[in-house]
Tab-separated table of C-alpha atoms in Angstrom:
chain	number	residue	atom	x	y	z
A	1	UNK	CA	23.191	42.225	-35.093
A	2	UNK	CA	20.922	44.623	-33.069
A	3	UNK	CA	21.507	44.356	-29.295
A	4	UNK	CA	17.768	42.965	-28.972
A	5	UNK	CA	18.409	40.123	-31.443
A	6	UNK	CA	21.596	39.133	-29.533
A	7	UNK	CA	19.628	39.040	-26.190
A	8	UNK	CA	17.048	36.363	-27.619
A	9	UNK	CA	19.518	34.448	-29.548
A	10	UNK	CA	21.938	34.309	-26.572
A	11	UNK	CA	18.564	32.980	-24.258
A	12	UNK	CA	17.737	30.241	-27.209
A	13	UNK	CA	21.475	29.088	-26.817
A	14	UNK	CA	20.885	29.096	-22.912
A	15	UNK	CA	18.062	26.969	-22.842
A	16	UNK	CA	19.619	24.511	-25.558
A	17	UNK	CA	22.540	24.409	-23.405
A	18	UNK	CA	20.404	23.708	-20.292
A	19	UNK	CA	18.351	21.070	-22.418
A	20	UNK	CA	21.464	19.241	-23.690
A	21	UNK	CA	23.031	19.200	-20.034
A	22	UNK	CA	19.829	18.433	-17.948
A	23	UNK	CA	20.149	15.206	-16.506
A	24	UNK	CA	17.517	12.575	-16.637
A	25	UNK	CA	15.796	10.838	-13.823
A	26	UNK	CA	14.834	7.445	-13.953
A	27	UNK	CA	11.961	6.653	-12.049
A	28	UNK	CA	10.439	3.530	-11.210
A	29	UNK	CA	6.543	3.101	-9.612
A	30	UNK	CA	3.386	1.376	-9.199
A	31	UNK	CA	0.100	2.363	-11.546
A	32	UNK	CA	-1.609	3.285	-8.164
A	33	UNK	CA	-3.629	6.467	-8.855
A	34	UNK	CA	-1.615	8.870	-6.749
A	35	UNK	CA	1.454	7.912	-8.366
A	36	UNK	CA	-0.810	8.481	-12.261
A	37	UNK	CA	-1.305	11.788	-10.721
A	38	UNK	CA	2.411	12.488	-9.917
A	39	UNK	CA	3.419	11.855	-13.348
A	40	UNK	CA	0.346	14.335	-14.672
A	41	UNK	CA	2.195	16.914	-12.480
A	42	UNK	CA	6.308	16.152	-13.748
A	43	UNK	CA	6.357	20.011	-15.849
A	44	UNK	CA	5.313	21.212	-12.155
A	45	UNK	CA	9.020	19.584	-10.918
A	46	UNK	CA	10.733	20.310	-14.596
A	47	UNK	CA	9.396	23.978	-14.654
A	48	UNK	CA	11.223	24.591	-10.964
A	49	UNK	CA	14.445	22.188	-11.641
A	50	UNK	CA	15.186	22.706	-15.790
A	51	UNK	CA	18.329	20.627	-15.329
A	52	UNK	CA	16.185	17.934	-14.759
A	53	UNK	CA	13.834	16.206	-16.729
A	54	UNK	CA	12.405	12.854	-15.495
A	55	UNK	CA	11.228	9.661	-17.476
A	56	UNK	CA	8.252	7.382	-15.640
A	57	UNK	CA	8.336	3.456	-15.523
A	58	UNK	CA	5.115	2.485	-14.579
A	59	UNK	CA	4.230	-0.944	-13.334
A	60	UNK	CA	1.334	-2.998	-11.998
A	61	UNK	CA	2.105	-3.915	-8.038
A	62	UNK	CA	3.734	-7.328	-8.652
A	63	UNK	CA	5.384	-6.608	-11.852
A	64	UNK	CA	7.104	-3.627	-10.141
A	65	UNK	CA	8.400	-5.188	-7.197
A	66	UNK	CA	9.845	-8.079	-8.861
A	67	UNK	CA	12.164	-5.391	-11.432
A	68	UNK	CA	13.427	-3.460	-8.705
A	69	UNK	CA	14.368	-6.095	-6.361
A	70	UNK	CA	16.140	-7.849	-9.435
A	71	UNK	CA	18.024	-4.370	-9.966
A	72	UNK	CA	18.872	-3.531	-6.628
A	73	UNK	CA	20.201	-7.127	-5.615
A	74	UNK	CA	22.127	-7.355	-9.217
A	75	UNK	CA	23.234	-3.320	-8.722
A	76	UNK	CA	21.919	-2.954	-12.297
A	77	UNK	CA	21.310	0.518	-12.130
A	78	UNK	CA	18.254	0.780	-14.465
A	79	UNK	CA	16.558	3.287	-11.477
A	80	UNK	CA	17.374	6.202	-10.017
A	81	UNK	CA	14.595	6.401	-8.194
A	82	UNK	CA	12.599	3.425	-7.183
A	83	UNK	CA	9.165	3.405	-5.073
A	84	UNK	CA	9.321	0.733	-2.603
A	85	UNK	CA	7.008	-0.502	0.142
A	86	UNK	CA	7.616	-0.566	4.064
A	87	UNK	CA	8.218	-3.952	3.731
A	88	UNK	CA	11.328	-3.565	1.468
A	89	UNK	CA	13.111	-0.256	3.161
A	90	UNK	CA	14.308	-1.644	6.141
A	91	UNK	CA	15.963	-4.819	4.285
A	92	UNK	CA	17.544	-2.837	2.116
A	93	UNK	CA	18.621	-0.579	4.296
A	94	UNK	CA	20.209	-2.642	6.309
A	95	UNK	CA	22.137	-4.224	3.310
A	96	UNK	CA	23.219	-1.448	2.011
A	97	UNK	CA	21.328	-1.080	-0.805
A	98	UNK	CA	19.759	2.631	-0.614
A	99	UNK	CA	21.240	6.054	-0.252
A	100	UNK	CA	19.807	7.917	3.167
A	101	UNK	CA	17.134	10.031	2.091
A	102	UNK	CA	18.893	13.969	2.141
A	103	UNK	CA	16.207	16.246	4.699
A	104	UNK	CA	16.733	19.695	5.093
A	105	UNK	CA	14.452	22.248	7.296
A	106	UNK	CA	11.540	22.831	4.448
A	107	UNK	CA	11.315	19.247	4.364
A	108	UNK	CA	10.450	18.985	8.253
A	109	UNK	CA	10.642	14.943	9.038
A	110	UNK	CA	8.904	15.287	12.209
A	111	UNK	CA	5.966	16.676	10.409
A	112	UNK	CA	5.955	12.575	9.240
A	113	UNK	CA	3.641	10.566	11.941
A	114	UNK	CA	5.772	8.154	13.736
A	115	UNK	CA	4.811	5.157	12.577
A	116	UNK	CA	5.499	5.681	9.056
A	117	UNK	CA	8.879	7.554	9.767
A	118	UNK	CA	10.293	4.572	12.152
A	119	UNK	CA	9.177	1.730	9.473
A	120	UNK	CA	11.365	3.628	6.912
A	121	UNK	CA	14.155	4.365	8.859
A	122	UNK	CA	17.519	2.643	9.990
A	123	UNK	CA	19.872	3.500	12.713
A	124	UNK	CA	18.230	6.487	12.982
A	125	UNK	CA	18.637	7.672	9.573
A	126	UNK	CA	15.665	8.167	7.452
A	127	UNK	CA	16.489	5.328	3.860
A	128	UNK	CA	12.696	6.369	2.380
A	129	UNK	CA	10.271	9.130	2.107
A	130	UNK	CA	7.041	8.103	2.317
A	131	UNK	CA	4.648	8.951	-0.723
A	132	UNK	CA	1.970	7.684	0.916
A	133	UNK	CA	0.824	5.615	3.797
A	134	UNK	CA	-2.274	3.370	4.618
A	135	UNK	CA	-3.661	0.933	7.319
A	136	UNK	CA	-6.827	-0.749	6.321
A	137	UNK	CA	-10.590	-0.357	7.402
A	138	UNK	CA	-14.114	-1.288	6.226
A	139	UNK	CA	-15.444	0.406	3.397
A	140	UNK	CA	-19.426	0.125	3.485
A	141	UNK	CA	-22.590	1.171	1.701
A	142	UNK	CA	-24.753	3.071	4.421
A	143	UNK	CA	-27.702	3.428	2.649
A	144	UNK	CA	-27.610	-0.283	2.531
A	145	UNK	CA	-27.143	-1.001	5.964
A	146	UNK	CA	-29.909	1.204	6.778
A	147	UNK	CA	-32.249	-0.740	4.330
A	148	UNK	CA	-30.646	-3.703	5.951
A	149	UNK	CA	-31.738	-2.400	9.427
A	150	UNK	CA	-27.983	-3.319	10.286
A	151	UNK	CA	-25.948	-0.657	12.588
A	152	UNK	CA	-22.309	-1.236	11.955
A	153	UNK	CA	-19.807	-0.285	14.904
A	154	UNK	CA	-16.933	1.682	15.337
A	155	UNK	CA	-14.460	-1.677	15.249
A	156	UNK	CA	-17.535	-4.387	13.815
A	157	UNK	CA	-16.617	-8.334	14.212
A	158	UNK	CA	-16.117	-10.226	11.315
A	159	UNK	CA	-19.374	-12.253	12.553
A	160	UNK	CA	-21.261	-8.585	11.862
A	161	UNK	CA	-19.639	-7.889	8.929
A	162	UNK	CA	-20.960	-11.612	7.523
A	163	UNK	CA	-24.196	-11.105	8.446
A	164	UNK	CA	-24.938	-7.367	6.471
A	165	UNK	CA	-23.225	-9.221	3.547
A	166	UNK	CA	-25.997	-11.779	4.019
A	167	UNK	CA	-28.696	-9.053	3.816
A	168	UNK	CA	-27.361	-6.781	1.219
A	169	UNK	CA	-26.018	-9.846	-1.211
A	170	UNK	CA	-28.556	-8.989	-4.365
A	171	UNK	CA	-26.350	-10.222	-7.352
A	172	UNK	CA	-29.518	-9.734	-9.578
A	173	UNK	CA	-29.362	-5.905	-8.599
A	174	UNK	CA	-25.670	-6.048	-9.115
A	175	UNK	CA	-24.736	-5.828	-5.686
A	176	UNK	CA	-22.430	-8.301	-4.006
A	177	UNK	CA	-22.422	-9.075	-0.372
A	178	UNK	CA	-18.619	-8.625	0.346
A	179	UNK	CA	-15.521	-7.446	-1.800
A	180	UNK	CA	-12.096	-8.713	-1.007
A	181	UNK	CA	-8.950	-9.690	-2.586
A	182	UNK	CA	-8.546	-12.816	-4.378
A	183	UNK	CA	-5.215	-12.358	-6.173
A	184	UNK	CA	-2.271	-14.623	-5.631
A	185	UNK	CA	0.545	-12.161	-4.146
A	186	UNK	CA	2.271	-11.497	-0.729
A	187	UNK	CA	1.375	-7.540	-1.296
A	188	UNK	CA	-2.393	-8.689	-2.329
A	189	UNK	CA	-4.897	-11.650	-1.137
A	190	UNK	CA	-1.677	-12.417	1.733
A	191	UNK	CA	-1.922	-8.938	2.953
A	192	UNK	CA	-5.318	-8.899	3.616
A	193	UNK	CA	-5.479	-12.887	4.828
A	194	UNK	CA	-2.694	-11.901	6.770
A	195	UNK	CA	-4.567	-9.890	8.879
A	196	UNK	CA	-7.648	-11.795	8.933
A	197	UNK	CA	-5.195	-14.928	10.476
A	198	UNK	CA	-3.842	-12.546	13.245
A	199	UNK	CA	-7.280	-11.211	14.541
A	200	UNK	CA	-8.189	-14.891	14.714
A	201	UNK	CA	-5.164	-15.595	16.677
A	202	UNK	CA	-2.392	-17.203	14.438
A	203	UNK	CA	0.844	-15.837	13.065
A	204	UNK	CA	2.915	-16.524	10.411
A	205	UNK	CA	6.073	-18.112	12.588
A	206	UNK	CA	6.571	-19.190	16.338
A	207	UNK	CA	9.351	-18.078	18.306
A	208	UNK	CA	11.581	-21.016	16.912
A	209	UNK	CA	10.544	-19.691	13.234
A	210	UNK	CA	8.457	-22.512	12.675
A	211	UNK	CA	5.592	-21.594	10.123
A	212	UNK	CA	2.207	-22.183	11.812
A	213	UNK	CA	-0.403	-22.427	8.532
A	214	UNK	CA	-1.702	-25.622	9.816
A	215	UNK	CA	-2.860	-23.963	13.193
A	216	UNK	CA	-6.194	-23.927	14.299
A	217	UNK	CA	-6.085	-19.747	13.545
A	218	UNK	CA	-5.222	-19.954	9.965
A	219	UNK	CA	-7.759	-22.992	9.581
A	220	UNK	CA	-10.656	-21.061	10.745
A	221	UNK	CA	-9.905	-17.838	9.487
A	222	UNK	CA	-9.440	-19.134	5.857
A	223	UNK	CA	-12.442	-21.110	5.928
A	224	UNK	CA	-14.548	-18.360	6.974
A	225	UNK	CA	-12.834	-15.916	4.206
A	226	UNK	CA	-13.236	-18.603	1.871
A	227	UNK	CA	-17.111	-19.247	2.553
A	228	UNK	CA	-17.626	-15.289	2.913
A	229	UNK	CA	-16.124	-14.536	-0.369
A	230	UNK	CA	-18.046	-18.279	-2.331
A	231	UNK	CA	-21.242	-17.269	-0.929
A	232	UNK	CA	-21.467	-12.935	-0.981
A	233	UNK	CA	-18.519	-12.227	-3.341
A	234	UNK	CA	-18.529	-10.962	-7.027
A	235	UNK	CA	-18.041	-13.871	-9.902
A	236	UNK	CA	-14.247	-14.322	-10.383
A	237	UNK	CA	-13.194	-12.801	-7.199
A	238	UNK	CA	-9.708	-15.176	-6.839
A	239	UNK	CA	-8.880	-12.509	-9.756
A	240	UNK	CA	-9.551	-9.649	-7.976
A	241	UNK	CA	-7.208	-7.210	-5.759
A	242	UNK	CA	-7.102	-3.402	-5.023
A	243	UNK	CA	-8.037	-2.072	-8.091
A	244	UNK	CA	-10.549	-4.169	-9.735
A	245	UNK	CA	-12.514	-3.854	-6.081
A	246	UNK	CA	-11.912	-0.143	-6.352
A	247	UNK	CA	-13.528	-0.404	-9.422
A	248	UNK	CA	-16.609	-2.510	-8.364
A	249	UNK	CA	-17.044	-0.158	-5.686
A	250	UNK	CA	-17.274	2.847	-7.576
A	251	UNK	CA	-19.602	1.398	-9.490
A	252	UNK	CA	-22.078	0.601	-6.749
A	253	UNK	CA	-21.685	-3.360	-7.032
A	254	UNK	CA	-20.004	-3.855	-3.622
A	255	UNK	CA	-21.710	-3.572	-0.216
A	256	UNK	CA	-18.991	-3.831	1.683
A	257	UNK	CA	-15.430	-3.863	1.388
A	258	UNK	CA	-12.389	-3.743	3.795
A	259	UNK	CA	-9.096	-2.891	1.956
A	260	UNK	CA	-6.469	-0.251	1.921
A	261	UNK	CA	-7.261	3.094	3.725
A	262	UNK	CA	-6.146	4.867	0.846
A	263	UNK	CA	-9.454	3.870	-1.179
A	264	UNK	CA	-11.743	6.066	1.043
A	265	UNK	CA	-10.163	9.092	-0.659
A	266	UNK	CA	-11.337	7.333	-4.199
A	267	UNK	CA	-14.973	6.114	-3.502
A	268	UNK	CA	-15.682	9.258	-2.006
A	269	UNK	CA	-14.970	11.107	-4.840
A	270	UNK	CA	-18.089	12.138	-7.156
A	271	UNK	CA	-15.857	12.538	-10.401
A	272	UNK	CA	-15.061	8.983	-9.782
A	273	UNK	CA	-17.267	6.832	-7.463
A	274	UNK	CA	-21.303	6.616	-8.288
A	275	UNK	CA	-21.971	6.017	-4.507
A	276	UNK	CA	-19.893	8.912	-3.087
A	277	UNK	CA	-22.653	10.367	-1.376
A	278	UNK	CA	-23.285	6.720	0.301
A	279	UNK	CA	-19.940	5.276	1.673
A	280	UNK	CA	-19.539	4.858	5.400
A	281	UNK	CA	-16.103	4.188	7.297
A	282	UNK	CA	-15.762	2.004	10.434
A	283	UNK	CA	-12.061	0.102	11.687
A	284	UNK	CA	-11.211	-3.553	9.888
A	285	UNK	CA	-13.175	-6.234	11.792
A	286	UNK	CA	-11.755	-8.559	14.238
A	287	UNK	CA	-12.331	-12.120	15.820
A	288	UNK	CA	-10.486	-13.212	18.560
A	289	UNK	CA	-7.967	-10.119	19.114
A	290	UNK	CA	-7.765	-7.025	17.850
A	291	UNK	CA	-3.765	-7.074	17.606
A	292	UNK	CA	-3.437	-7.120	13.742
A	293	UNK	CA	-6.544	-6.761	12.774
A	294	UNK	CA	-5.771	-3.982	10.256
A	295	UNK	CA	-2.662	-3.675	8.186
A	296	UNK	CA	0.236	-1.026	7.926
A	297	UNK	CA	2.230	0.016	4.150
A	298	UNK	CA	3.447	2.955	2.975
A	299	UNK	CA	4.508	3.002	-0.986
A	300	UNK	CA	7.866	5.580	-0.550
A	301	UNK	CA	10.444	6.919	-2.673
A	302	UNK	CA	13.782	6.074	-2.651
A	303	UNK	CA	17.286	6.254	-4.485
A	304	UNK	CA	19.031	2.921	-5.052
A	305	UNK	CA	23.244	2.871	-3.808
A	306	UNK	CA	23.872	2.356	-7.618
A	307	UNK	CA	22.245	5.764	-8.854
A	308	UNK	CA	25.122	8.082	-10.006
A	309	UNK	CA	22.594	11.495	-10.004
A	310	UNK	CA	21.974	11.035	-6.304
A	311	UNK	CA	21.608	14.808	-6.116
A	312	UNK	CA	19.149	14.996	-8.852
A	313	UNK	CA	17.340	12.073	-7.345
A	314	UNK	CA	16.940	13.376	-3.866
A	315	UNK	CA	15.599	16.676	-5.020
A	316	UNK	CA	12.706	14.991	-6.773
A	317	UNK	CA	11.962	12.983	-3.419
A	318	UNK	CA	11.983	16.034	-1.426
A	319	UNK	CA	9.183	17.879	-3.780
A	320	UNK	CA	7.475	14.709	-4.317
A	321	UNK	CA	7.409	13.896	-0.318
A	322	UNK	CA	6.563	17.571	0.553
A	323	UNK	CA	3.794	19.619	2.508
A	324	UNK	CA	4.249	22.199	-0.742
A	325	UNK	CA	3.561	18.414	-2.934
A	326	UNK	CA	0.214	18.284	-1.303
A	327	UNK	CA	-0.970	21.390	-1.087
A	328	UNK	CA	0.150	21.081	-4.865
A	329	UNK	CA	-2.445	18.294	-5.485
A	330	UNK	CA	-5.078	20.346	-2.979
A	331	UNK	CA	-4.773	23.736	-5.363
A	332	UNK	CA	-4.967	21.247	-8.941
A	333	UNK	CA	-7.664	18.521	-7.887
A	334	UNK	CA	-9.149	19.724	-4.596
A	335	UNK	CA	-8.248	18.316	-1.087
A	336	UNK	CA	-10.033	14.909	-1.036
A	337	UNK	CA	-7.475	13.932	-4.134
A	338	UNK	CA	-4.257	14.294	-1.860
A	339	UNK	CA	-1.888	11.723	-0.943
A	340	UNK	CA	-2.647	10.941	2.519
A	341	UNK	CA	-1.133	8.646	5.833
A	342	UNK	CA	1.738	10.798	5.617
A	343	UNK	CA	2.231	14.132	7.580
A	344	UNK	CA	0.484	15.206	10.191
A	345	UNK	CA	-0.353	18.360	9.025
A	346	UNK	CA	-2.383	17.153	6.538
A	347	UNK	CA	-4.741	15.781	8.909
A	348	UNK	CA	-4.503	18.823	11.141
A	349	UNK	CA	-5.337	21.096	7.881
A	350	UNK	CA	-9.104	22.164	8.158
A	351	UNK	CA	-9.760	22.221	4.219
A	352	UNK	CA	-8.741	18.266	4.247
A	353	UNK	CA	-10.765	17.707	7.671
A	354	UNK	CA	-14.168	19.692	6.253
A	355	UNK	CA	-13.446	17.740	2.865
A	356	UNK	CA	-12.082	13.852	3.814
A	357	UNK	CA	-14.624	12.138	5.781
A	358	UNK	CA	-12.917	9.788	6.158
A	359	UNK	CA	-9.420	10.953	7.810
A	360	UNK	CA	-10.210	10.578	11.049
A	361	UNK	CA	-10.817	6.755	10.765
A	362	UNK	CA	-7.829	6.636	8.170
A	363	UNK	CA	-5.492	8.496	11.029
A	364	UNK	CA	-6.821	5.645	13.738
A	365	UNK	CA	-6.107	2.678	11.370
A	366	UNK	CA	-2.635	3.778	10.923
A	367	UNK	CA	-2.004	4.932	14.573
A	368	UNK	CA	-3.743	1.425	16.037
A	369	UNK	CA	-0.958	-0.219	13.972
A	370	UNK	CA	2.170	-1.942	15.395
A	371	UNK	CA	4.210	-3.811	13.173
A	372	UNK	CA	6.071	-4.450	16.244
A	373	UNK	CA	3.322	-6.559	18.194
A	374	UNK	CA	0.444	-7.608	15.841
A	375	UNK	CA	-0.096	-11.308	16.927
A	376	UNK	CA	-1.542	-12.637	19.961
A	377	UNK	CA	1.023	-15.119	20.874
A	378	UNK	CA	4.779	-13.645	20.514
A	379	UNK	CA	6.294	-13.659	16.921
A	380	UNK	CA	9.919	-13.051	16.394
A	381	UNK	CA	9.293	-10.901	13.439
A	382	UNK	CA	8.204	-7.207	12.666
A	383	UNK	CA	5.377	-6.850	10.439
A	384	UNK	CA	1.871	-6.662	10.387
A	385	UNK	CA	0.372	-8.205	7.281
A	386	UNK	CA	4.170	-9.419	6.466
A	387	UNK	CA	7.138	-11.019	8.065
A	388	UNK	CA	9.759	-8.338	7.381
A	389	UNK	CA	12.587	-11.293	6.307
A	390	UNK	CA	13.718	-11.436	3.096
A	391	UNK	CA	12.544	-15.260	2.428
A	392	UNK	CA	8.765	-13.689	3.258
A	393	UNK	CA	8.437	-12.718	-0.214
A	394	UNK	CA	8.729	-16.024	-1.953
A	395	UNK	CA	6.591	-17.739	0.662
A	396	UNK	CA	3.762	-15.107	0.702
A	397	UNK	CA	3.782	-15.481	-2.889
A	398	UNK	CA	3.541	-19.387	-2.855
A	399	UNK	CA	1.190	-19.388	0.049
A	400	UNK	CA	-1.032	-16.423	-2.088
A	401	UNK	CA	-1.419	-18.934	-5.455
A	402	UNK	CA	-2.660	-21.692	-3.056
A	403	UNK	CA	-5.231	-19.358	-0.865
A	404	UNK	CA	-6.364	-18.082	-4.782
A	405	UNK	CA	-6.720	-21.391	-5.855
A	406	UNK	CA	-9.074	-22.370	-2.842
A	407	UNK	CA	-11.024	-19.967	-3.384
A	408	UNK	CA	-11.346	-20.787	-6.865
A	409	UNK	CA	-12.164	-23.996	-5.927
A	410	UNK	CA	-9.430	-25.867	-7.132
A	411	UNK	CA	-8.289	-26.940	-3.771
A	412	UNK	CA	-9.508	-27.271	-0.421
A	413	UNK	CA	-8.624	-24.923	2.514
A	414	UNK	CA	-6.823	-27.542	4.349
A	415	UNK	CA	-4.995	-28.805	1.545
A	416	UNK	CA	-4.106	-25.355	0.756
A	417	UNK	CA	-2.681	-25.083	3.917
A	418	UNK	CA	-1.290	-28.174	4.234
A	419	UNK	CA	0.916	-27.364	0.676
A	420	UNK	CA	1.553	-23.720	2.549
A	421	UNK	CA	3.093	-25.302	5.261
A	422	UNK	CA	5.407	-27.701	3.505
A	423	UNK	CA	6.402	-25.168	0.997
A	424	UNK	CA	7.187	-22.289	4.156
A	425	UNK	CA	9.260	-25.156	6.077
A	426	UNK	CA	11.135	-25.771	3.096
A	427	UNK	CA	12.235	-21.946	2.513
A	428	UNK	CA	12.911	-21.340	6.310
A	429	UNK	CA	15.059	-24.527	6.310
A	430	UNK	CA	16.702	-24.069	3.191
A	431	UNK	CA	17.501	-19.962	4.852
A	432	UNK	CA	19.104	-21.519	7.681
A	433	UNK	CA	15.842	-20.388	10.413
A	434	UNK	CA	15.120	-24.153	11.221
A	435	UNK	CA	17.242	-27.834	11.160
């Protein structure tokens, strides 16, 4: 066999070797569009790592957290990587349940901004590497307010925000006063409701972790999101969370809209929002305080204590996580497509400050937060839009279906609270919080 001929067929055998040994990765996330665009870039990860080759398990928000919690708890092992909100990695953590996240040099943590990197650590080790990270702010139509002859602020009231949804609410031009989400879930309507509550004063538990939905707070907050939302909001909004708003907005049918940060990036995109030229950015709105007015999440990747191919795994997190991961997504799609709320060089990079304008109120949102102190009286929990207990889950989602269902209008908003309330006693009681 000529030397030539043994050199390719001794490459072919190589590769088929490399093939049948590479391991594969397991990889569990949400259908968010930064995550879409992760997959679109795995031969960018298999190219560098050919022992590797990774398989995606994509799942809408509520679908996806109720799989992995199910397969961490049981130590199924299904994942061997799992993306995981704030709200999860410090629980888990602290049980045990993920594998500290393996930084070296390149990786530079303390590139991470603070807030994000103390939410997803434990003891002082880091348990999750944040993707990306958001706070949320109002999302508005200048052109609109202009027409409107309304000025909105820097930080407007929720009073302000009302009354430009009053003037811009044309729902036979297609244009709806106010977008916001409807959808039963702790991680959708209760996030956003949960912030509405604290600006108005309330919390979710007292210092003796009694649940407080019947006070005076949650009353009038819930009333006024329910009357803002019946009277300016789009047909079927109870139905509606990030994405089907995202949506709306893009296609011009939404004045005004005050959701994740992470949107901004989205509506201001030509290729993908018909108003791009048009959106303005201002902080969420507040009432009575400003202390959690506006929410703080990450969504973060991180390797369950049952995954055998920990190595494997935290490779994948480190390129996923990275400064090189961004400036990845800046070369393919341009900078206003990155994942941002993560690093602070991003928002020290001049390309992403002459293209995002909206990063510097995105980098306020998320600095303003404290998941530490976001209600005006003291709480006993951490969390802004979220108690960070493992019982919040199942009462966020119970206390999500009845909010919906008010503002459906199957239910009032004191009867909705009033079923809240028993349903949150019962679960703290039952947890051993209260006698």
């Amino acid at each position: 066999m000529p030397r030539f001929a043994r050199t390719a067929l001794m490459a072919t055998l190589a590769t088929a070797g490399l093939a049948a040994q590479a391991q594969e990765l397991v990889i569990a996330t949400v259908n968010n569009g930064h995550m879409i665009e992760m997959q679109k870039l795995t031969p960018e990860f298999e190219k560098a790592n050919p022992g590797i080759k990774l398989k995606w398990v994509t799942l809408e928000e509520g679908v996806l957290r109720q799989r992995v919690t199910t397969d961490i708890a049981t130590k199924g092992g299904q994942f061997d990587v799992m993306t995981i909100g704030l709200y999860e990695a410090p629980i888990w953590s602290k049980k045990g349940w993920l594998k500290p996240i393996a930084t070296d040099a390149a990786y530079n943590v303390d590139d991470l901004l603070p807030a994000i990197r103390e939410g997803l650590s434990y003891e002082g080790k880091l348990y999750a590497a944040p993707f990306y990270a958001e706070s949320s702010m109002l999302m508005y139509r200048k052109d609109l307010a202009d027409k409107a002859g309304i000025t909105i602020g820097e930080q407007p009231t929720w009073e302000q925000v009302r009354a430009f949804a009053a003037k811009a609410h044309d729902p036979k031009a297609g244009v709806y006063g106010m977008c916001l989400r409807g959808k039963p879930g702790w991680g959708d309507n209760m996030a956003l409701l949960t912030t509405m509550a604290n600006t108005w004063g309330g919390q979710w538990f007292d210092m003796s972790w009694k649940p407080q939905l019947e006070s005076r707070p949650w009353k009038d907050a819930m009333a006024f999101y329910v009357d803002l939302m019946k009277q300016y909001g789009p047909p079927g909004a109870s139905a509606n969370s990030f994405n089907e708003n995202l949506a709306l907005f893009n296609e011009g049918k939404c004045a005004q809209w005050v959701d994740a940060t992470i949107a901004a990036s989205f509506i201001s995109d030509p290729k993908q929002s018909k108003v791009a030229d048009k959106v303005a950015f201002a902080q969420a709105p507040t009432a009575a305080t400003p202390k959690g007015a506006n929410w703080l999440w990450s969504w973060n990747l991180a390797v369950p204590a049952s995954s055998t191919k920990d190595e494997a795994a935290q490779k994948f997190i480190r390129w996923a996580t990275s400064k090189d991961y961004i400036a990845l997504v800046a070369k393919t799609h341009g900078w206003h497509a990155v994942p941002t709320g993560t690093r602070k060089s991003t928002y020290a990079n001049p390309e992403f400050q002459r293209v995002a304008k909206f990063a510097a109120a995105e980098k306020k949102a998320i600095d303003a937060a404290n998941p530490n102190d976001s209600t005006l009286p003291k709480s006993p929990y951490v969390g802004v839009q979220y108690a960070a207990i493992p019982e919040f889950q199942a009462i966020g989602v119970g206390v999500g279906q009845q909010m919906s269902a008010a503002l459906a209008g199957r239910s009032t908003v004191e009867q909705a609270l009033k079923t809240s309330q028993t349903l949150a006693e019962r679960e703290m009681k039952k947890a051993g919080y209260t006698k």
